[in-house]
Short mmCIF file of C-alpha atoms in Angstrom, two decimals:
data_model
loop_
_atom_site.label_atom_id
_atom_site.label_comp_id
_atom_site.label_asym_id
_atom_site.label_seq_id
_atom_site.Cartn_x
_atom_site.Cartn_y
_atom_site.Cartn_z
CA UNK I 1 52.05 -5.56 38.17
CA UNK I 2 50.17 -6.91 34.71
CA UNK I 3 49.97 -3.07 33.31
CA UNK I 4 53.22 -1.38 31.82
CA UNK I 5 52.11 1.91 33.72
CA UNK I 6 50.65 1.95 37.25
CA UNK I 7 49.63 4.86 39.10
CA UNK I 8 49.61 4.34 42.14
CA UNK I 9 47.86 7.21 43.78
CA UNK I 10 45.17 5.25 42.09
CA UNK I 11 45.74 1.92 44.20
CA UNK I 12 45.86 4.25 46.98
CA UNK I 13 43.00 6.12 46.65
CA UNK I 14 40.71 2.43 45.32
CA UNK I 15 41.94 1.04 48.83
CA UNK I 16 41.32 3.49 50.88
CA UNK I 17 38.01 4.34 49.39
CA UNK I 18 36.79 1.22 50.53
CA UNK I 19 38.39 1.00 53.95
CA UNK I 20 36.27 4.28 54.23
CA UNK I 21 33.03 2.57 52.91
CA UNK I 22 32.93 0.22 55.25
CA UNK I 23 33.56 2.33 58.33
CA UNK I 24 30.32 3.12 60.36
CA UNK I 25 30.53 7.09 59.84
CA UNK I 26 29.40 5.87 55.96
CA UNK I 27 26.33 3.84 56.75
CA UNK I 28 23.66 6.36 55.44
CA UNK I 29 25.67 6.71 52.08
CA UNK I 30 24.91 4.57 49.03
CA UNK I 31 27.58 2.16 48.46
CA UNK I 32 26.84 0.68 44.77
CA UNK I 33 29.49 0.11 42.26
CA UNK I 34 28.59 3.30 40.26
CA UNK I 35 28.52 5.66 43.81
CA UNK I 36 32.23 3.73 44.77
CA UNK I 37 34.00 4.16 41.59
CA UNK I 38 32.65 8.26 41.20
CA UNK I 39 33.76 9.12 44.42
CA UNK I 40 37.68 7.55 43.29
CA UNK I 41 37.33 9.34 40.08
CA UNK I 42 36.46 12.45 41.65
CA UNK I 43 38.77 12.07 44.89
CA UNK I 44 41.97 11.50 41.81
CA UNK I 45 40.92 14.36 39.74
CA UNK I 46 41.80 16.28 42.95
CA UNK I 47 45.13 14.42 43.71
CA UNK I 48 48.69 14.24 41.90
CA UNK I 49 49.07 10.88 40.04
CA UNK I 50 52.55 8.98 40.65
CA UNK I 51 53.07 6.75 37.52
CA UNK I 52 55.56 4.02 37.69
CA UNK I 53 56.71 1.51 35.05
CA UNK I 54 58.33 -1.14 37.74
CA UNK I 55 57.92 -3.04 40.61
CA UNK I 56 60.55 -1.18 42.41
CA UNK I 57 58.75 2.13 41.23
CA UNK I 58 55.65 1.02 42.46
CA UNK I 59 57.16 0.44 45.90
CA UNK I 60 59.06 3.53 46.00
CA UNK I 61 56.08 5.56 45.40
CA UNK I 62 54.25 3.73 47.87
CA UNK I 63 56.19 4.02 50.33
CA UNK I 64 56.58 8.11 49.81
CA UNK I 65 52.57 8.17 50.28
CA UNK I 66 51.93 6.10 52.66
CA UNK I 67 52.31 8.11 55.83
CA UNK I 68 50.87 9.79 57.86
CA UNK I 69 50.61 13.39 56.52
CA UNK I 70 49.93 12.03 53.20
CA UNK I 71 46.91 9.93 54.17
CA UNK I 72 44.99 12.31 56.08
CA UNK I 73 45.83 14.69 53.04
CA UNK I 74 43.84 11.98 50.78
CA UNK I 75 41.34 11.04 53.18
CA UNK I 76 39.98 14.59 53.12
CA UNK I 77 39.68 14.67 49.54
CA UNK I 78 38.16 11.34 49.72
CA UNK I 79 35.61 12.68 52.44
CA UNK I 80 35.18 15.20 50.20
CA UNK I 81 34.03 12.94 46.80
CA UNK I 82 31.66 10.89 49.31
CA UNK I 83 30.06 13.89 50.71
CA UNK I 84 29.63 15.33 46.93
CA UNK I 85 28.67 12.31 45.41
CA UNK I 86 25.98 11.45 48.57
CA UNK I 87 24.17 14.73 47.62
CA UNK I 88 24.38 14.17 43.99
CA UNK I 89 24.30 10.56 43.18
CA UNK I 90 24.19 9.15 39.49
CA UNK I 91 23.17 5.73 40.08
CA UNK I 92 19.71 4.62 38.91
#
């Protein structure tokens, strides 16, 4: 951890994003840098963010959203950003 603060919803959400961009049921999307990093800024204006300050923090918080429940509750807002950004892309 380089940054003093961390949240790591963020992480989440940046990992996840691209698990989900390279799954098949994504081929017909547009997967450029600008398209990616919308569809995390718009999946974490929808989502709480879990700031931490340590290591420990970090791994605490992790390991609170990183279950079940909790990622199919982020994968649908994640869904969600692809499917909006798809149909309204800002990339040139």
């Amino acid at each position: 951890m380089s940054k003093k603060l961390v949240n790591v919803m963020e992480e989440l959400v940046e990992t996840l994003v691209t698990v989900q961009m390279l799954g098949t049921d994504y081929q017909a999307f547009c997967k450029c840098e600008q398209c990616r990093t919308d569809i995390v800024a718009l999946s974490l204006n929808t989502l709480p963010s879990h700031y931490v300050t340590t290591e420990e923090g970090r791994q605490n918080a992790y390991n609170k959203l990183n279950n079940k429940e909790n990622l199919r509750w982020i994968n649908k807002r994640i869904t969600s950003a692809i499917h909006v950004v798809a149909k309204y892309p800002r990339h040139k």
